[in-house]
């Protein structure tokens, strides 16, 4: 068996499988953070100390499962950045749904339409996309004019340094804007950008950067097995339902969870 055949055998996870795992993880996390927490807080005095302890164990278990989502989304963002045929359209889609999802996010997690202390995950992914685009401009066309009018092209080392500074600045912006995972999320996106095409190295470096969030480890165990395809038997092409499905699902599932909490409030009040 040749080397390519071995690699194909052990890289059996498609992009849709990784995205599906991320979505399931995210939903479990959000059910805990929105519905379970909300229901317990509605009738906090109703539960005994032992019941609260068991509910807290369930809650924490679901939140731990949810830590798998963001690293997979960040990895798929980097993959999408390098493979998309239209980065501008990719970015506009992310930005539009980030804006569209902000009110459902605020309602689900904070019970109000406007909440400035946190923004939904799509804004963090959008910023990551902008930073990768800026880093690519530096890599492909970073030149400056000297006093003598000559154009100077920096060395590869200088370009890598400038690219790194782009992500550092982006991490600071994420922190100031209170984006999801702040600078830590941007650092993870940077890792997937710099290690693009080296899935095992990207997973190892990503976990080192994200090790503060230990329960995210399932994501980094899956990434080395990614085979570079969107779905089984598909090497390329554009699947519109797959592209738009998650973007529509994100705000809709937040609204559904918020609606469920409202219904439970009405039921408990009655």
C-alpha angles and dihedrals in degrees: 000000000000126000095258092052091052091050091049091050095054097037098072104139117100127204091255091054091051091046091048091051090049093049094048090048091049094049092050089050093049094047088057096043096044111024106025095041092043094051094048092049091051092060103021094145090050094071128075121232091256092051092049090051092053092045090050090052090053091046094051092045091054092046090051089053088051093060089078093069106071098050090052092048090048091050092048089047090058091045090049091048092057096040104039117105093214117037093177091057090045091053095045090051091052093047095047093052092042088058092042092050098049097085094045088048093050093047094048098045103026106020095235138090096236123041116158099184095078138021131204123267096255091069090057090050091047091052089048089054092051091050092051090050090051091048090052091053089054092048095047104034115010107142134140136194121246128213091269091056095251121135116240123205113203121230122258090259092055091047092052089049091051091047090052091050089054090059092044090054089046091052089054090050091049089052094049092046091046094232120176109287088359114211092351091064091048090050089054092050088050090054091052090048096052094042096044110152094019100089099173093048091045091052093048094046091043093054090048089055093042098038090113083074096054096174090066089076096105089067092055091047090056100045097073089059094056110122099199096249129116093222141353112293093008120112099171143335131101124282106196095191091052092047096049100031098081095042091055093041095054100065093032095056090048090053090047092052091048090049090050091053090051091051091050090050090053092047093049092046090053 
